[in-house]
XYZ file of C-alpha atoms in Angstrom:
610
model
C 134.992 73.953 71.752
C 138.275 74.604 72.895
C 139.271 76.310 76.285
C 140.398 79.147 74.296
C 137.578 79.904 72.045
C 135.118 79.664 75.112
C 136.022 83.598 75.260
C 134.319 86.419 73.360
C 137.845 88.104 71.350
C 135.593 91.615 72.019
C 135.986 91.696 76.007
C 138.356 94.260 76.564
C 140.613 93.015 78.356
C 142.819 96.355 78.309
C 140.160 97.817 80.543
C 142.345 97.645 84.264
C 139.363 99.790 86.535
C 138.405 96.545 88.428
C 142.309 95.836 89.206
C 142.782 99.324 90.016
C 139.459 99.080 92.600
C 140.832 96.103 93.819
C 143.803 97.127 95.337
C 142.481 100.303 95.878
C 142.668 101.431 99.884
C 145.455 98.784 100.600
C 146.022 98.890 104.143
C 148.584 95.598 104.848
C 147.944 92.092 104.238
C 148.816 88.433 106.213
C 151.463 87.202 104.736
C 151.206 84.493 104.055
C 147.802 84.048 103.784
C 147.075 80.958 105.629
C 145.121 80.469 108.259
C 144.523 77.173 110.566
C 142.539 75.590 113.074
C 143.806 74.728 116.795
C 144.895 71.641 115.775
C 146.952 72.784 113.266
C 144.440 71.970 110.330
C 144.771 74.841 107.760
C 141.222 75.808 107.055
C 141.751 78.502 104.518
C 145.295 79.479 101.940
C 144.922 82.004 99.919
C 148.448 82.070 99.298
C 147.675 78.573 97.317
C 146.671 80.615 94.670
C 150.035 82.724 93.810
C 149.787 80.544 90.660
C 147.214 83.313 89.376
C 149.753 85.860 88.711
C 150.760 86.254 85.250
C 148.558 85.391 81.643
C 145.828 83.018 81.628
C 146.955 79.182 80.019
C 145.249 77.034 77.645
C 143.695 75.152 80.815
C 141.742 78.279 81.734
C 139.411 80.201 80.465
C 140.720 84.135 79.777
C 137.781 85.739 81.278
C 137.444 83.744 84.384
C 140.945 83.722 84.986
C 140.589 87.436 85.416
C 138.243 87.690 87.498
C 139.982 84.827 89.901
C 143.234 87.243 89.675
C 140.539 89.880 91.184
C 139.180 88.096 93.168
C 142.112 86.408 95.135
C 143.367 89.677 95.904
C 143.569 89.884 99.693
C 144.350 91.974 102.395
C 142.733 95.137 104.883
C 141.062 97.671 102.451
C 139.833 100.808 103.317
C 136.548 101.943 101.818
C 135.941 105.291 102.728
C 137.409 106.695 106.241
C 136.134 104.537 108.978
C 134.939 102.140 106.714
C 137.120 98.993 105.782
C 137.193 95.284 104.606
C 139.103 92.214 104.686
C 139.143 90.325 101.412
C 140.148 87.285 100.063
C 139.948 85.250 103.707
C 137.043 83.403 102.928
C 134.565 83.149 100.075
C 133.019 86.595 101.377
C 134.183 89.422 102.970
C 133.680 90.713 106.225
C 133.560 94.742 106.948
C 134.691 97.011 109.894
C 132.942 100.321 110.911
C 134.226 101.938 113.265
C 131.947 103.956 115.806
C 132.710 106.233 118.753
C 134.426 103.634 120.903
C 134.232 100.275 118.959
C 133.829 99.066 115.792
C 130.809 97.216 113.855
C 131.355 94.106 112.274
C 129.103 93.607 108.976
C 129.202 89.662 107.481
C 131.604 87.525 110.105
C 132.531 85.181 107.195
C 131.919 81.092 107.146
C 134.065 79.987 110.024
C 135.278 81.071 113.306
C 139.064 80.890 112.327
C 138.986 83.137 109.437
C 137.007 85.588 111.029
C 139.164 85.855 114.123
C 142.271 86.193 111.806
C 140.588 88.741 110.079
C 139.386 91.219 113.523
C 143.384 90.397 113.959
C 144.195 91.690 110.870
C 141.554 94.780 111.188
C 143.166 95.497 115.538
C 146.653 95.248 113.694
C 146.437 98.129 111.820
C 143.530 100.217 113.141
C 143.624 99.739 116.793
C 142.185 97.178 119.239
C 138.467 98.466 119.517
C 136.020 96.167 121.133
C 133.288 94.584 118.616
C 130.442 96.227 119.870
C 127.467 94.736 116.991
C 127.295 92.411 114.259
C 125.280 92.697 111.291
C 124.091 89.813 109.269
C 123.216 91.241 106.283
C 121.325 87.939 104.871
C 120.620 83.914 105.786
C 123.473 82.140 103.952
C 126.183 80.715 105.961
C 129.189 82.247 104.332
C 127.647 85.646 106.570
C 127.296 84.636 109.814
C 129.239 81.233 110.474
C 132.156 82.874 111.763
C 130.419 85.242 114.475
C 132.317 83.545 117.588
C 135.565 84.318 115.555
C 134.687 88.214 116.479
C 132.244 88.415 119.841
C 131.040 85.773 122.042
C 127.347 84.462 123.444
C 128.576 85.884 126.714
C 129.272 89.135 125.424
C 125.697 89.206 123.423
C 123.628 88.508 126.385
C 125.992 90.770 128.781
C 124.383 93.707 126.209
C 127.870 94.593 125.225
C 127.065 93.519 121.343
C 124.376 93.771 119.398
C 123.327 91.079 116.454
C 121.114 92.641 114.037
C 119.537 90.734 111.157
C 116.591 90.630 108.537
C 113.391 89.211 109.534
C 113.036 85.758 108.866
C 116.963 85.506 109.066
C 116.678 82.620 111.897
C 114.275 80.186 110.582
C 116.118 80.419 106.763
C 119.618 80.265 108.016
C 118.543 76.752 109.967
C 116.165 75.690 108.075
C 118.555 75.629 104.680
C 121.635 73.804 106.884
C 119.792 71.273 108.510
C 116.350 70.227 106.282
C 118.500 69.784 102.889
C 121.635 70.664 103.979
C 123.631 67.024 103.933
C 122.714 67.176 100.075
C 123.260 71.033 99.471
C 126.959 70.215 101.749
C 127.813 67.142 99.367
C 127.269 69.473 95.962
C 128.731 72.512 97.297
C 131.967 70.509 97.664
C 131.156 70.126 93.426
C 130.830 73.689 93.067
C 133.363 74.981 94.930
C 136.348 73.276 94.397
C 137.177 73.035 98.067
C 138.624 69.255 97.199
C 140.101 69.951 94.051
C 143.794 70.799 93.947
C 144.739 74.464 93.134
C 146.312 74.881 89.801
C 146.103 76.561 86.354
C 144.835 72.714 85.509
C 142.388 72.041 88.954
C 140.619 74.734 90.830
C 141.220 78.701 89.891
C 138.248 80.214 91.767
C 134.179 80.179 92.308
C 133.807 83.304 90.484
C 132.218 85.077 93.697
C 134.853 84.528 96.153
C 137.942 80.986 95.812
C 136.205 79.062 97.498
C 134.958 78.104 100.598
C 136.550 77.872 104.102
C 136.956 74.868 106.196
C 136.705 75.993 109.886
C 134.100 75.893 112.653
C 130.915 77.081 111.765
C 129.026 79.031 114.557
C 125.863 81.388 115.237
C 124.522 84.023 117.650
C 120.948 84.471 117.456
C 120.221 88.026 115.998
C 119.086 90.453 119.491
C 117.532 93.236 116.870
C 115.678 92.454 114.129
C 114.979 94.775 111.277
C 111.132 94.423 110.079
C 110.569 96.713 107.642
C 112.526 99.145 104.615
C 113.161 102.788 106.424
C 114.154 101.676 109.813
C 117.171 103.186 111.280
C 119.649 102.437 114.257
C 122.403 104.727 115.714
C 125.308 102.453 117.603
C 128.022 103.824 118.972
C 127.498 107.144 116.747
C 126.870 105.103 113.666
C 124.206 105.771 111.627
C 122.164 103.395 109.572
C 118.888 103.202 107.264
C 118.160 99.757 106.095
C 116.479 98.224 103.209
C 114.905 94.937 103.292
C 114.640 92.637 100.560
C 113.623 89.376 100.718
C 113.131 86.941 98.129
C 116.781 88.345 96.413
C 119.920 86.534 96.653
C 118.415 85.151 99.779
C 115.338 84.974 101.336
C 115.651 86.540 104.126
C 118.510 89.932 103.272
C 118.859 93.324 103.857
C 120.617 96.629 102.556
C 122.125 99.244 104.389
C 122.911 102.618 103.873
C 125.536 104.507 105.923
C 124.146 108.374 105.487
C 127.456 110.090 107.640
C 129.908 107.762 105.504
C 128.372 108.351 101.831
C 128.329 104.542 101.411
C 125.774 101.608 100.471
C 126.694 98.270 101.354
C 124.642 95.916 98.766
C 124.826 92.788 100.918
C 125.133 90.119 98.410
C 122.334 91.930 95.674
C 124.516 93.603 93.784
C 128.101 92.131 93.078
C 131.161 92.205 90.441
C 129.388 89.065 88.426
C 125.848 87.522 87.356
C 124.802 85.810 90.397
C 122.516 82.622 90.589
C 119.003 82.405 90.549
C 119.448 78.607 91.201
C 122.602 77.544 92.792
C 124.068 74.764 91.533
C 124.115 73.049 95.066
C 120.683 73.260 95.377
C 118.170 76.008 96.755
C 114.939 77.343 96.258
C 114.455 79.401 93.085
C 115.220 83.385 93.290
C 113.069 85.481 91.630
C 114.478 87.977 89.192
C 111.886 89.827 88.894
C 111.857 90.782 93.042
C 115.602 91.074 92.584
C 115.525 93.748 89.914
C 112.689 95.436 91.781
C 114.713 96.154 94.920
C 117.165 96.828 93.249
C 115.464 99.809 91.042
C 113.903 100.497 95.144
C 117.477 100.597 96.288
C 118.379 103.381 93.555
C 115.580 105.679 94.246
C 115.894 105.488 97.774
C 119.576 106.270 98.480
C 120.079 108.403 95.242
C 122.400 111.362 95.780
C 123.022 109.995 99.747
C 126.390 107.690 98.483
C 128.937 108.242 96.631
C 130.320 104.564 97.514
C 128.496 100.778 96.920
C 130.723 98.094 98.872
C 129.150 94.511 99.106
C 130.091 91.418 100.522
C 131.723 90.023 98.139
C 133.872 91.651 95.760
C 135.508 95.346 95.653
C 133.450 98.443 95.890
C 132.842 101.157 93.103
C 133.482 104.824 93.769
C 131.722 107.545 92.317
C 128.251 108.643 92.499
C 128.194 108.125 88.426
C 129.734 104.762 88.386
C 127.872 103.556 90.881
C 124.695 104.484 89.151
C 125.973 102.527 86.003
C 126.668 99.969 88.145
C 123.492 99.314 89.981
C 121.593 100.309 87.242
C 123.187 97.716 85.173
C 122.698 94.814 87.720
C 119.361 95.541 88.164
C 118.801 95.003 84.265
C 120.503 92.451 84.171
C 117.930 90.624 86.415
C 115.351 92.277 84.880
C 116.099 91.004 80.725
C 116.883 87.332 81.630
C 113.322 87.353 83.552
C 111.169 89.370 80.571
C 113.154 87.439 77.956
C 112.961 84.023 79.231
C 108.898 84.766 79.642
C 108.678 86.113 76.339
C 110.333 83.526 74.443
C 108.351 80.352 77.258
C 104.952 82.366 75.999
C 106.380 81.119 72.673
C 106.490 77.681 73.242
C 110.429 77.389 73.695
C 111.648 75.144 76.660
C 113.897 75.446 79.356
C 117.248 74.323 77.841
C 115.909 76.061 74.668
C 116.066 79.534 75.691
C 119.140 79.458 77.754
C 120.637 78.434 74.107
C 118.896 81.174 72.457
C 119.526 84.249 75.180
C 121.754 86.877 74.264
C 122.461 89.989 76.312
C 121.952 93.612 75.260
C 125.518 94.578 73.857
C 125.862 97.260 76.727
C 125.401 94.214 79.322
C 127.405 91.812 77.441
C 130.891 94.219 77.629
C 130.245 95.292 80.901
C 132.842 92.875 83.168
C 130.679 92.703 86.266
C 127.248 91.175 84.117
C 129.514 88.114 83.318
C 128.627 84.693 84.839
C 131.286 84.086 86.779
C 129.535 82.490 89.504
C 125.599 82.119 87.992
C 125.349 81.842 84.333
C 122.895 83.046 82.027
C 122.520 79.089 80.946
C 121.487 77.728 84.403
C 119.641 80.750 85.199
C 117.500 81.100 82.293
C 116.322 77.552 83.164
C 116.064 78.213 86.896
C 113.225 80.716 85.560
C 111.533 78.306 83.390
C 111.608 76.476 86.674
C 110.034 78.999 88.561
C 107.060 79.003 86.430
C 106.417 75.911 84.944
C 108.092 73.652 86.991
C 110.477 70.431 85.904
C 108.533 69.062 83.026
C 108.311 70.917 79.365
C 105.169 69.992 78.231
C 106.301 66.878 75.725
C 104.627 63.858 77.421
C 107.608 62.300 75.705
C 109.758 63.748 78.345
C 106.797 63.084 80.843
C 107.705 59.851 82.109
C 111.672 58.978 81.123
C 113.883 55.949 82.591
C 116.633 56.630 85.489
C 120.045 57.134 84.509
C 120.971 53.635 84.996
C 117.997 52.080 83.120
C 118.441 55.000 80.306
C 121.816 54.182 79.949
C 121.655 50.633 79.454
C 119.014 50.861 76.712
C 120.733 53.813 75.024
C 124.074 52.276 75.187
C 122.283 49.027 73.579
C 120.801 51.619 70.705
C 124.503 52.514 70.363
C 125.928 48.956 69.682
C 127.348 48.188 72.766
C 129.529 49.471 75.364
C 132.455 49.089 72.724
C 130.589 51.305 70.111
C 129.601 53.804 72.665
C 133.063 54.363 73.949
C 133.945 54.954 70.124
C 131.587 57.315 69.479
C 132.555 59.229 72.217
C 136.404 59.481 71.475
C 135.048 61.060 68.019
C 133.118 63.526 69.912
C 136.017 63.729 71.802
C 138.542 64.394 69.133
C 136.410 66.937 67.328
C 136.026 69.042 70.391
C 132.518 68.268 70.701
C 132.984 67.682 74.701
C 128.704 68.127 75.509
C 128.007 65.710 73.310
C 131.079 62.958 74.247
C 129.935 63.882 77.956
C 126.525 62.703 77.275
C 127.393 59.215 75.820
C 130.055 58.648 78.503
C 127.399 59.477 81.345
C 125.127 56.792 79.328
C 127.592 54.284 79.062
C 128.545 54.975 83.137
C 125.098 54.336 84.440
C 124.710 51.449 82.570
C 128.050 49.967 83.345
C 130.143 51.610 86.238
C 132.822 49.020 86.070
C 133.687 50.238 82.209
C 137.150 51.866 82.760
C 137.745 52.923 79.172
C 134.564 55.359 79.196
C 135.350 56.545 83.016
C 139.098 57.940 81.907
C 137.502 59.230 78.445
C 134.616 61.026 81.181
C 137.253 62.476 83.332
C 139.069 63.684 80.240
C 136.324 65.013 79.005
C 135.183 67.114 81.418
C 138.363 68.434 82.494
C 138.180 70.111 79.149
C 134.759 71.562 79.607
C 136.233 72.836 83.050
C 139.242 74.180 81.087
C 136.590 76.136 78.707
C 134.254 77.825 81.381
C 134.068 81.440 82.373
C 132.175 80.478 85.460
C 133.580 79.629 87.828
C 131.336 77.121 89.563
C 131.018 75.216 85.889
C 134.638 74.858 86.271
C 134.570 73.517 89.562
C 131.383 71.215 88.765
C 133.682 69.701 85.857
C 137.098 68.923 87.358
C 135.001 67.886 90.655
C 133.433 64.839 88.483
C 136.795 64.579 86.968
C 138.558 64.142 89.880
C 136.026 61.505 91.480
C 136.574 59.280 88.092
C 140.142 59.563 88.769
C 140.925 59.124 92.510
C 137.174 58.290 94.348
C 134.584 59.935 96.063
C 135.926 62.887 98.101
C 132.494 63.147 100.302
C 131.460 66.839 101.921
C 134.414 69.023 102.731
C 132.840 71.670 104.255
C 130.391 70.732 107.405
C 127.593 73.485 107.933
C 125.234 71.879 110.366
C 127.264 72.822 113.430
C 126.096 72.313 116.751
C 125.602 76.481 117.097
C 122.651 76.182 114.023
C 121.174 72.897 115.539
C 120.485 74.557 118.692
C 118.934 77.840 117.222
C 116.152 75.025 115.714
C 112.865 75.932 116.893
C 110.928 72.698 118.436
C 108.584 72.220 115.324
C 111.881 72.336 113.663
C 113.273 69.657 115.641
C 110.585 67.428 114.865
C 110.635 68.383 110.840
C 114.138 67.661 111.147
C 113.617 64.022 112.790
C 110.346 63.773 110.262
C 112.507 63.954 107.018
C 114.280 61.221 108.284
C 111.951 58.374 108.612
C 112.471 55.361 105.990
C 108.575 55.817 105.356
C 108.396 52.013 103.481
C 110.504 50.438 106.877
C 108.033 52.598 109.376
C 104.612 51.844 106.883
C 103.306 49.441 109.774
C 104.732 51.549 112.837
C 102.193 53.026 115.428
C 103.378 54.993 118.538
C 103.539 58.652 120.006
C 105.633 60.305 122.172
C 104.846 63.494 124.658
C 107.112 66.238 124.714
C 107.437 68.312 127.895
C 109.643 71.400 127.780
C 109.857 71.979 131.206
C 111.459 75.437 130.722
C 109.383 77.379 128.488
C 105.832 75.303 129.337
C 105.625 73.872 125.969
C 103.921 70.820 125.207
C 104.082 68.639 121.990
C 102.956 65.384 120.755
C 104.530 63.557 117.941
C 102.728 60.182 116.003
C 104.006 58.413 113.837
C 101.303 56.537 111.517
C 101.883 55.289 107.810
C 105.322 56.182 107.363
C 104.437 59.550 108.689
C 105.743 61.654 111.564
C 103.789 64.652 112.604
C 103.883 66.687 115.355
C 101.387 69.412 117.102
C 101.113 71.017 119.998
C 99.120 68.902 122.546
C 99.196 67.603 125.958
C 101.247 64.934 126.782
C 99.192 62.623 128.489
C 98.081 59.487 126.928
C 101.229 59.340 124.861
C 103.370 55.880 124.584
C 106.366 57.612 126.108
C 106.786 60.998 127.609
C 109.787 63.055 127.571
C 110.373 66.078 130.347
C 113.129 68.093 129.456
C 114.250 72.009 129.137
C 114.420 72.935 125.685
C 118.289 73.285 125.301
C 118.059 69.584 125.265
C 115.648 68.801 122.615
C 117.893 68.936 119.663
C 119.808 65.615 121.548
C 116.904 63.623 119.855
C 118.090 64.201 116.551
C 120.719 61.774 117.877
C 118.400 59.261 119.714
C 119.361 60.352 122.938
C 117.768 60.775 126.202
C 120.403 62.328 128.364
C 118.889 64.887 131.079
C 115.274 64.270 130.255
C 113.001 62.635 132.475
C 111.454 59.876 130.610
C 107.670 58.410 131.746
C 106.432 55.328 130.018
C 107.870 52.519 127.820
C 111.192 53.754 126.868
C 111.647 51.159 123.728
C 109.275 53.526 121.798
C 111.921 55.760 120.981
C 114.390 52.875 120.320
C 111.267 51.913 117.751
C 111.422 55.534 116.354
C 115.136 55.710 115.562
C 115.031 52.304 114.188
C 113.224 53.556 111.378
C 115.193 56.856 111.180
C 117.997 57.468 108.029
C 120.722 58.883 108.256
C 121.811 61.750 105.500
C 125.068 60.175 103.089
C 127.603 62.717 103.155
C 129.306 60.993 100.393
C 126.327 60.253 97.688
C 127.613 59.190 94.299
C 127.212 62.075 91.526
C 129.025 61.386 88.624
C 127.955 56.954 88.576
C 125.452 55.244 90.216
């Protein structure tokens, strides 16, 4: 399939409403827009993507090169009076509402730099008012990471700025960063791009924002939490009603209405494409069928109280009826890819079966924002088979398969050789048939890494399924593994475990984090324990390790191989091994004995060969 029949000929592509939202409200822009680190070190460049203006080539897909054109649209926006965004400065946006004397700050962005460019922008042309809250509207990074770009710690605990946040918002912000989050780090630089050079042949956009940002990731604990749908809060003369919905787009996210500004701000539950129900970095599964429930909560709570939706990503929709069609239409969206894919599972079709088999309603299929720009109906309709029936589809064939590197060898001895796989390939190859010449080529790989005809035929071969993707993650997922055949691995370009999110862990986190470490076959004959005293907060914990296994409870400490005294600021320093300022009782070598045993995460796994 060729790049340019990857494109339905019926989208109408005269339709110019989302351009004309866009840039709707334009207020000035950085120019250029480029923004860098202290050192110099340019963390985000929008302008990189000037490339976008004019028609869409034969490397890109029409649709997606759209909504990148969209989407890299930057600059100060105003929503509605008193209400206004900076887009296209990071993968999200971050929003300004201005109060009585200051002004609220909704979604800081990923990293500190972009987010203090952005309040720079905002003070520029609006006035220097002091940042007197933050809201977080959910638990993924892109949200909060760039809070110290816009208040400080000192300014939180001197009361003059509030953080407010969903419930659970702490424990899933960490606990995604830091339990998975060298793995989820290493993919994300796959499905973003953020390697990949930008060009109408290498990376065009993620569909949901350009990519990501490469600054300094930070967090403020949240100092209000909202518990419950209905609650309100009036700060400095701004009113709010909020709406919580967990289990969405994130597990732990929120809604918010703004009654005395007729506007909704969706968070991330309602946006300008199909999001993901399983992200192709990794994450647990979303449910659609929650999703599309708050959402239908979300339209027959604030109906007739808004007469703008604004999210953080994206551009808002005006109109009281347009915003209606809008919702409305998200929330089915959600809604058919759940029913459908349990319909036709009930009927005995698999996973990969039904996403080939799903076809949206016609009304949902011209509508521009339903597209999968950043999920896809494919990967979705199989996170849902996930969801319920797990990884395996009920053939015991498929119950108990080989690796990819012992797969590959046998298949590519099936095939006739290394020689005759190649060859079968190029045919694929030649008559566009790029899933199929992918799949050979990723045998042939695993079974022999060293086999440079079938790694450039790979990296050609993806870079056309790249070059034929409306989504925009696809894209990025293809030229990534194209670009690692070519040049090497590129590792993790954006770090999220900063030093800010390790010490938010909570002390059983610690320990979970130091637990999913352990080599389990080197530590099979280990014994010890260690005490943990947190002097501050009169905590005690004891951790054992026995069989490969580290657990911890709360306990006293006495008894215990080694004890450790020490406030618990300083706990996180034994992710690291260390002991500095604790006061250590006992036989010190038993922690030398527990970090023996301890892994470190690979920031720079292989993907595309063994």
């Amino acid at each position: 399939m060729s790049a340019r029949l990857a494109s339905s000929p019926s989208l109408p592509f005269e339709d110019t409403a989302d351009f004309d939202d866009a840039r709707r409200g334009l207020i000035g822009r950085l120019e250029p827009c480029i923004v860098k680190a202290t050192d110099g070190r340019v963390v985000w460049d929008n302008s990189s993507y000037a490339f976008l203006d004019g028609p869409a080539p034969e490397s890109a897909n029409p649709s997606l090169w759209r909504q990148s054109q969209l989407v890299a649209t930057d600059g100060l926006f105003e929503v509605v009076p008193g209400i206004y965004q900076v887009r296209g400065m990071d993968l999200s946006n971050i929003s300004f509402v201005e109060g009585e004397t200051g002004v609220l700050v909704i979604d800081p962005l990923i990293c500190t730099e972009t987010a203090a460019a952005a309040l720079d922008l905002y003070r520029k042309h609006r006035g220097d008012r002091p940042v007197v809250a933050v809201i977080y509207t959910h638990s993924h990074v892109d949200h909060f990471g760039g809070v110290k770009g816009v208040t400080s710690q000192a300014e939180v605990d001197a009361g003059n700025c509030v953080v407010i946040a969903p419930e659970g918002f702490i424990e899933h912000a960490v606990e995604e960063n830091v339990y998975a989050g060298p793995a989820m780090a290493r993919r994300a630089g796959y499905m973003y791009g953020a390697a990949l050079a930008r060009s109408p042949e290498g990376q065009i956009g993620a569909g949901l924002g350009q990519t990501t940002s490469t600054g300094t990731v930070t967090l403020i604990v949240p100092t209000d939490t909202i518990t419950k749908t209905g609650e309100t809060r009036v700060l400095d003369g701004i009113s709010m009603e909020f709406q919580l919905t967990p289990g969405t787009e994130a597990p732990s996210e929120m809604n918010v209405l703004f009654p005395d500004r007729n506007a909704l701000c969706m968070a991330e539950n309602a946006t300008h494409t199909l999001h993901n129900l399983l992200t192709l970095r990794g994450a647990v599964v979303r449910n659609p069928r929650v999703w599309a429930h708050y959402l239908t909560e979300a339209i027959d709570r604030f109906s007739g109280r808004f007469e703008v939706v604004f999210a953080s990503h994206h551009w808002p929709t005006w109109g009281a009826d347009r915003c209606a069609t809008f919702l409305g239409q998200q929330r089915d969206l959600y809604a058919y890819l759940h029913d459908q894919t349990l319909r036709m599972l009930n009927a005995g079709l698999t996973g990969s079966e039904i996403a080939e088999a799903m076809v949206l309603p016609p009304a949902l299929e011209r509508a521009w924002h339903t597209h999968g720009y950043y999920g896809s109906v494919s990967h979705n309709v199989k996170a849902i088979y996930q969801m319920y029936m797990g990884w395996y589809d009920g053939n015991p064939a498929r119950l108990w398969q080989h690796v990819p590197e012992e797969a590959g060898k046998r298949y590519v001895a099936a095939m006739g050789g290394a020689a005759a796989a190649v060859a079968i390939a190029r045919k694929a190859f030649d008559e566009q048939d790029y899933r199929w010449a992918a799949e050979v080529l990723d045998r042939v790989l695993f079974a022999d890494p060293s086999n440079g005809a079938a790694k450039a035929l790979q990296a050609d071969t993806l870079d056309q399924l790249g070059f034929g993707s409306e989504n925009g993650t696809w894209r990025s997922e293809f030229l990534a593994g194209a670009t690692e055949l070519r040049t090497g691995n590129f590792g993790t370009p954006t770090q999220t475990a900063s030093p800010d999110m390790l010490a938010a862990l909570t002390p059983g986190q610690v320990f979970d984090a130091i637990a999913i470490r352990v080599d389990g076959p080197r530590a099979w004959d280990e014994q010890l324990s260690i005490g943990i005293d947190l002097t501050d907060v009169g905590e005690t914990y004891r951790l054992d390790l026995h069989n490969g296994t580290l657990v911890h409870h709360p306990a006293k400490v006495e008894g215990a191989d080694l004890v450790l005294r020490l406030p618990k600021a300083a706990l996180v320093r034994l992710l690291a091994g260390s002991t500095e300022g604790m006061q250590v009782e006992g036989d010190i070598g038993v922690l030398k004995r527990l970090t023996t045993v301890l892994e470190a995460p690979d920031p720079a796994f292989n993907i595309v060969e063994p």
